[in-house]
Amino acid sequence: MHDRTIAELSAALQKGDCSSVELVSATLKAIEDAEALNAFITVLPEQALEAAAKADQLRAKGQAGPLTGIPIAHKDIFCTHDVRTSCASRMLDNFAPPYDAFVVEQLQAAGTICVGKTNMDEFAMGSSNETSWYGPVRNPWDQTRVPGGSSGGSAAAVAARLVPAATGTDTGGSIRQPAALTGICGLKPTYGRISRYGMIAFASSLDQAGPMATTAEDLAMMLQAMAGFDSRDSTCVDQPVPNYQQALKPGALKGLRVGLPKEYFNAEGVAPGVQAAMEAAITTMREAGAELVEISLPNTELAVPVYYVIAPAEASSNLSRFDGVRYGYRCENPVDLEDLYKRSRGEGFGEEVKRRIMIGTYALSAGYFDAYYLKAQQVRRMIRDDFTRAFADVDVIAGPTAPSTAFSVGEKSDDPVQMYLSDIFTIAVNLAGLPALSIPAGLDNGLPVGLQLIGQYFDEGRLLAAAHDFQQHSDWHTRRPAMDR
Amino acid sequence: MQWEAVIGLELHAQLATKTKIFSGAATAYGAEPNVQACAIDLGMPGVLPVLNERAVRYAVRLGLALDAEVAGRSVFARKNYFYPDLPKGYQISQYELPVVGQGHLDIDLEDGSIKRIGVTRAHLEEDAGKSLHEGFVGMSGIDLNRAGTPLLEIVSEPDLRSAREAVAYMKKMHALVRYLEICDGNMQEGSFRCDANVSVRPVGTEKFGTRTEIKNLNSFRFVDRAINYEIERQIEVLEAGGEIVQETRLFDSDRGETRPMRSKEEANDYRYFPDPDLLPLEIDSAFIDEVRAELPELPDVRRQRFVEQYGLSNYDAGVLTASRELADFFEIVAAQADAKLAANWVMGDFSAALNRTGVELNTSPISAQALGALVARITDNTISGKIAKEVFEVMWETGQEADAIIAERGLEQVTDAGAIEAVIDEVIAANPGQLEQYRAGKTKLMGFFVGQTMKASGGKANPQQVNEILKRKLDG
């Protein structure tokens, strides 16, 4: 049952081959069996089964939509009414919000059933899912390896076919990089395409929610439900939502101008196996009729340093609200206000979060603000301009999602800079606010390699169509991990 | 040495919006703690601010009234610091690009001249909550009802040279925000408060002295006392060879002195940066025109009109236009009676009665309409000014109409010349000695005869007629 896509499950439900209750029961069983992956922080069996029963009733009344009764999981960064929303932090281990995130509302309205909240890097800060207060998530392809991060739990759950789809958030690659490392598809939409309301902020000018699934078609179905305007988020853009499934036209690669940035292909540190997979993927696209254009994104190497000024700066302020005063973790027996602050935050946050709060606080400090924050904003504009220039000649930009396949648990956790470099190809996209997706495009030593496609603002339809067509010409997306390792 | 004070004020006007600046929670004063704080005001995870358009409209109103530049593009910034009543760990304010730029406000000086005070800027920001220290043992209470209430911080240039000027400026601004209906001006509830920056320098020097900031002054009297105290203190320190420490001070109204706030170990670095949750605020000329069209007549313009239309002195016009309510009140009174007489009554007996009883204008037992009717009876000679005072007292006590009181008590003025003459004849006949003295040249006794006549008529004789007839008869 769980090898099937949303599109297939939707058809099966519609035909009556199975019920949503059966589907959700099987999902819950699969999650239980795969406990070793540590993909979930919270599983919601009663709530999910109850919702499944209602979905079946709706279907019986002929009121089902394409996503009605489909089990999904939410990254634990999305607020869920009365359900613990921890952001994988000790700070919010006891926190159950009195409201739902926009994304949660939208997917619920579309009929999906949330079976649980997935593990992640603490406050989405990490590229390996090792910074979680609830322990690391394991990669289903090799459990000694990381699934990537920060949406590592969602990626592992989809890769292991526990759920057909899950939500993620992407601030510097947190949807695309784990999708690549676990052999699934992940889409980071244009900044402002999906409301951030109820999504716990890491870096507000970069954070974007998106879907993770096994096919481009499923991403389209999920995005359809997730996208839309919401007046509660001032940075959300009031732009009509196109029909993404209709955009999945056969032969979309034919005549598509695909830009290949030389900085992405000859980059130092790109593993040979990743390079080889990219060459093969390019061949597939060419054979499908794509027109390949070499382009340049000259400021590529500046993206990581700029990101590690802007994102921590915003985070240092966004995370100030976690002070032990109103909700969340509070230290035992504080002697005074300062002690309450220092120990609540010192004990409630993990090492990586504290590191980024310190970096960000430093970057915003009097005397350093101009040299770091302002300069970073200037360079951010240069990076965006690189893309604008490139898109004058091409329709999409292609390259590797990550420089290497999944690394071992613990391999980079003592070397933050090496860890940060694993997002080198994804970060610039967030700085520019563009949409991009990652799809499976090969295996290197039995581990998945991701192909990243970057599109123009609000051009998700074309990206999804290109990815969908690629999947008509390849079968990498159908490969799944053998879970007995 | 002769010293000169240099003062700048930061005025915080709470904008009279129904809801908060970034959330839909109510702003009404006096509710139970924490019932007017929604998830946004509480700084819950994942929730986001959405700007209240009305707050922007109010800021633009002030900008236009101060003849200031309204910024086409302004930016909200985060001011980061930790405090229990600051839920997000930062206050959303405006820093480098405020919504209102350079403007000015004219104040009247004692000598009758006008001084132009520069306004540096005015910016929008959210208020914090309130820490409650009473009634909690070993803990503090936090009330977040006020968190997110819209404030307009109006910063003056250091153009003020005395506490008097500072108070005049503050009063003028206070009247202005109420004219504009952007702030209720209630100082007891903290809707209008003041931080004062004070320094002194030797007269004739250019360079400013080191300043101190006195925080949270919530009455005109406190502003006056605190600034005067601080000027004296700084002069004393300097004359004793000491130095002024740049610091924040609090005014203790019980002792009438300023004291340094508990000294912090390190200076706060607020780490201002643009709030990424809010887009830059863009205001186009169409919006500005729309706001301009809804502006009321401004105090200075109205004052000038009072001088021209009603023939009032500049001073009286200034008193009457000091608040929009009083000016409106006066115009209703003046519509029914002689304008100058109306002005005297509004500024005189009526204001005195308000002061004496501590009643606010809007709850006065005598409406403008009713006062106008009373003054009209003087203008049309139905009663004398003296009787009118009696009638006024009864009106104040009972709320009755002037005409009813006059009729009920038979207070109508006697204007029948024959009747007055008869009274006068009696008075003259009864005082032959005084008559003799008068005729011998002691004409000051005219007042005596007038008084006797008025007394004999029960105060109802028309004074002008009494004077005329008396003069004729005495001089006879």
Short mmCIF file of C-alpha atoms in Angstrom, two decimals, chain B residues 162-352:
data_model
loop_
_atom_site.label_atom_id
_atom_site.label_comp_id
_atom_site.label_asym_id
_atom_site.label_seq_id
_atom_site.Cartn_x
_atom_site.Cartn_y
_atom_site.Cartn_z
CA SER B 162 12.86 76.79 29.95
CA ALA B 163 10.41 74.56 31.74
CA ARG B 164 7.75 77.11 30.83
CA GLU B 165 8.47 76.80 27.15
CA ALA B 166 8.52 73.02 27.48
CA VAL B 167 5.10 73.03 29.12
CA ALA B 168 3.73 75.45 26.53
CA TYR B 169 4.97 73.15 23.76
CA MET B 170 3.57 70.06 25.43
CA LYS B 171 0.19 71.73 26.00
CA LYS B 172 0.06 72.87 22.41
CA MET B 173 0.85 69.35 21.17
CA HIS B 174 -1.67 67.91 23.60
CA ALA B 175 -4.36 70.21 22.24
CA LEU B 176 -3.33 69.38 18.69
CA VAL B 177 -3.59 65.61 19.02
CA ARG B 178 -7.04 66.05 20.52
CA TYR B 179 -8.09 68.47 17.77
CA LEU B 180 -6.97 65.84 15.30
CA GLU B 181 -8.89 63.17 17.24
CA ILE B 182 -5.90 60.87 17.10
CA CYS B 183 -5.34 60.63 20.87
CA ASP B 184 -7.72 61.05 23.79
CA GLY B 185 -5.01 62.96 25.65
CA ASN B 186 -5.86 61.28 28.94
CA MET B 187 -2.68 61.76 30.93
CA GLN B 188 -3.80 59.88 34.01
CA GLU B 189 -4.28 56.77 31.92
CA GLY B 190 -0.93 57.34 30.26
CA SER B 191 -2.34 58.21 26.84
CA PHE B 192 -0.04 61.21 26.58
CA ARG B 193 3.33 61.15 28.31
CA CYS B 194 6.63 62.89 28.11
CA ASP B 195 10.35 62.17 28.34
CA ALA B 196 12.42 65.33 28.73
CA ASN B 197 16.03 65.75 27.67
CA VAL B 198 17.62 68.51 29.70
CA SER B 199 21.05 70.12 29.66
CA VAL B 200 22.47 73.50 30.60
CA ARG B 201 25.20 75.66 29.10
CA PRO B 202 26.67 79.07 29.86
CA VAL B 203 24.63 81.79 28.17
CA GLY B 204 26.22 82.77 24.88
CA THR B 205 27.88 79.42 24.16
CA GLU B 206 26.97 77.25 21.22
CA LYS B 207 27.93 73.81 22.41
CA PHE B 208 25.32 71.76 24.22
CA GLY B 209 26.08 70.51 27.70
CA THR B 210 25.79 66.84 28.64
CA ARG B 211 22.12 65.95 28.87
CA THR B 212 20.06 63.78 31.11
CA GLU B 213 16.75 62.20 30.18
CA ILE B 214 13.84 62.33 32.60
CA LYS B 215 11.43 59.51 31.85
CA ASN B 216 7.69 59.12 32.01
CA LEU B 217 6.32 62.49 33.07
CA ASN B 218 2.56 62.25 32.93
CA SER B 219 1.33 65.72 33.87
CA PHE B 220 2.13 69.28 32.84
CA ARG B 221 2.90 70.14 36.45
CA PHE B 222 5.39 67.29 36.76
CA VAL B 223 7.08 68.34 33.55
CA ASP B 224 7.44 71.85 34.91
CA ARG B 225 8.72 70.75 38.32
CA ALA B 226 11.00 68.01 37.04
CA ILE B 227 12.68 70.22 34.46
CA ASN B 228 13.13 73.10 36.88
CA TYR B 229 14.58 70.75 39.46
CA GLU B 230 16.90 69.19 36.92
CA ILE B 231 18.12 72.58 35.62
CA GLU B 232 18.89 73.68 39.18
CA ARG B 233 20.62 70.42 39.95
CA GLN B 234 22.80 70.53 36.87
CA ILE B 235 23.80 74.16 37.52
CA GLU B 236 24.71 73.27 41.08
CA VAL B 237 26.82 70.33 39.96
CA LEU B 238 28.64 72.40 37.34
CA GLU B 239 29.19 75.38 39.58
CA ALA B 240 30.70 73.06 42.19
CA GLY B 241 33.17 71.96 39.51
CA GLY B 242 31.46 68.65 38.85
CA GLU B 243 30.39 66.97 35.62
CA ILE B 244 26.96 65.93 34.41
CA VAL B 245 26.62 62.19 33.81
CA GLN B 246 24.60 61.26 30.75
CA GLU B 247 21.90 59.10 32.29
CA THR B 248 18.23 58.40 32.56
CA ARG B 249 16.49 59.84 35.60
CA LEU B 250 13.09 59.41 37.15
CA PHE B 251 11.01 62.17 38.70
CA ASP B 252 9.80 61.51 42.24
CA SER B 253 6.69 63.66 42.49
CA ASP B 254 6.41 63.17 46.26
CA ARG B 255 9.84 64.61 46.88
CA GLY B 256 9.86 66.88 43.87
CA GLU B 257 13.26 65.67 42.70
CA THR B 258 14.82 63.61 39.92
CA ARG B 259 16.90 60.54 40.68
CA PRO B 260 19.06 58.31 38.50
CA MET B 261 17.24 55.13 37.44
CA ARG B 262 18.76 51.99 38.91
CA SER B 263 22.07 52.00 37.12
CA LYS B 264 22.48 49.21 34.62
CA GLU B 265 25.78 47.40 34.52
CA GLU B 266 26.12 47.90 30.81
CA ALA B 267 24.45 50.18 28.33
CA ASN B 268 21.67 48.58 26.28
CA ASP B 269 22.55 47.80 22.69
CA TYR B 270 19.15 47.59 21.05
CA ARG B 271 20.45 45.99 17.84
CA TYR B 272 17.90 47.77 15.66
CA PHE B 273 17.29 46.15 12.29
CA PRO B 274 14.39 46.24 9.79
CA ASP B 275 11.57 43.91 10.84
CA PRO B 276 11.50 41.16 8.21
CA ASP B 277 7.88 40.34 9.12
CA LEU B 278 6.65 43.72 7.85
CA LEU B 279 7.09 45.22 4.42
CA PRO B 280 8.26 48.83 4.17
CA LEU B 281 5.30 51.17 4.69
CA GLU B 282 4.51 52.99 1.47
CA ILE B 283 2.26 56.04 1.53
CA ASP B 284 1.19 57.56 -1.76
CA SER B 285 -0.06 61.08 -2.43
CA ALA B 286 -3.63 59.86 -2.88
CA PHE B 287 -3.64 58.60 0.69
CA ILE B 288 -2.13 61.85 1.95
CA ASP B 289 -4.77 63.86 0.08
CA GLU B 290 -7.49 61.70 1.56
CA VAL B 291 -6.16 62.33 5.08
CA ARG B 292 -5.74 66.04 4.36
CA ALA B 293 -9.40 66.22 3.38
CA GLU B 294 -10.49 64.83 6.73
CA LEU B 295 -8.37 67.24 8.82
CA PRO B 296 -10.38 69.54 11.08
CA GLU B 297 -9.70 73.29 11.33
CA LEU B 298 -6.38 73.46 13.19
CA PRO B 299 -5.98 75.43 16.45
CA ASP B 300 -3.87 78.29 15.07
CA VAL B 301 -6.17 78.80 12.13
CA ARG B 302 -9.19 78.70 14.36
CA ARG B 303 -7.64 81.18 16.76
CA GLN B 304 -7.05 83.64 13.92
CA ARG B 305 -10.62 83.17 12.78
CA PHE B 306 -11.92 83.89 16.31
CA VAL B 307 -10.03 87.17 16.29
CA GLU B 308 -11.42 88.14 12.91
CA GLN B 309 -14.91 86.74 13.11
CA TYR B 310 -15.76 87.50 16.74
CA GLY B 311 -13.51 90.48 17.35
CA LEU B 312 -11.81 88.75 20.26
CA SER B 313 -8.35 89.63 21.49
CA ASN B 314 -5.55 87.34 20.40
CA TYR B 315 -5.19 86.23 24.01
CA ASP B 316 -8.86 85.35 24.47
CA ALA B 317 -8.90 83.58 21.13
CA GLY B 318 -5.90 81.58 22.30
CA VAL B 319 -7.58 80.55 25.55
CA LEU B 320 -10.77 79.53 23.77
CA THR B 321 -9.01 77.50 21.08
CA ALA B 322 -6.65 75.76 23.50
CA SER B 323 -8.91 72.74 23.26
CA ARG B 324 -11.23 71.71 20.51
CA GLU B 325 -14.04 71.03 22.98
CA LEU B 326 -13.83 74.50 24.53
CA ALA B 327 -13.67 76.16 21.13
CA ASP B 328 -16.70 74.18 19.95
CA PHE B 329 -18.49 75.10 23.18
CA PHE B 330 -17.74 78.77 22.72
CA GLU B 331 -18.99 78.81 19.16
CA ILE B 332 -22.33 77.39 20.22
CA VAL B 333 -22.67 80.05 22.93
CA ALA B 334 -21.56 82.83 20.58
CA ALA B 335 -24.09 81.76 17.97
CA GLN B 336 -26.88 82.93 20.30
CA ALA B 337 -25.46 86.04 21.91
CA ASP B 338 -22.89 88.77 21.66
CA ALA B 339 -19.58 87.10 20.95
CA LYS B 340 -17.43 89.11 23.34
CA LEU B 341 -19.92 88.64 26.14
CA ALA B 342 -20.05 84.93 25.28
CA ALA B 343 -16.26 84.77 25.48
CA ASN B 344 -16.27 86.47 28.88
CA TRP B 345 -18.85 84.07 30.21
CA VAL B 346 -17.12 80.95 28.86
CA MET B 347 -13.71 82.01 30.14
CA GLY B 348 -15.07 83.59 33.32
CA ASP B 349 -17.95 82.24 35.36
CA PHE B 350 -18.30 79.03 33.40
CA SER B 351 -14.61 78.01 33.48
CA ALA B 352 -14.43 79.05 37.13
#
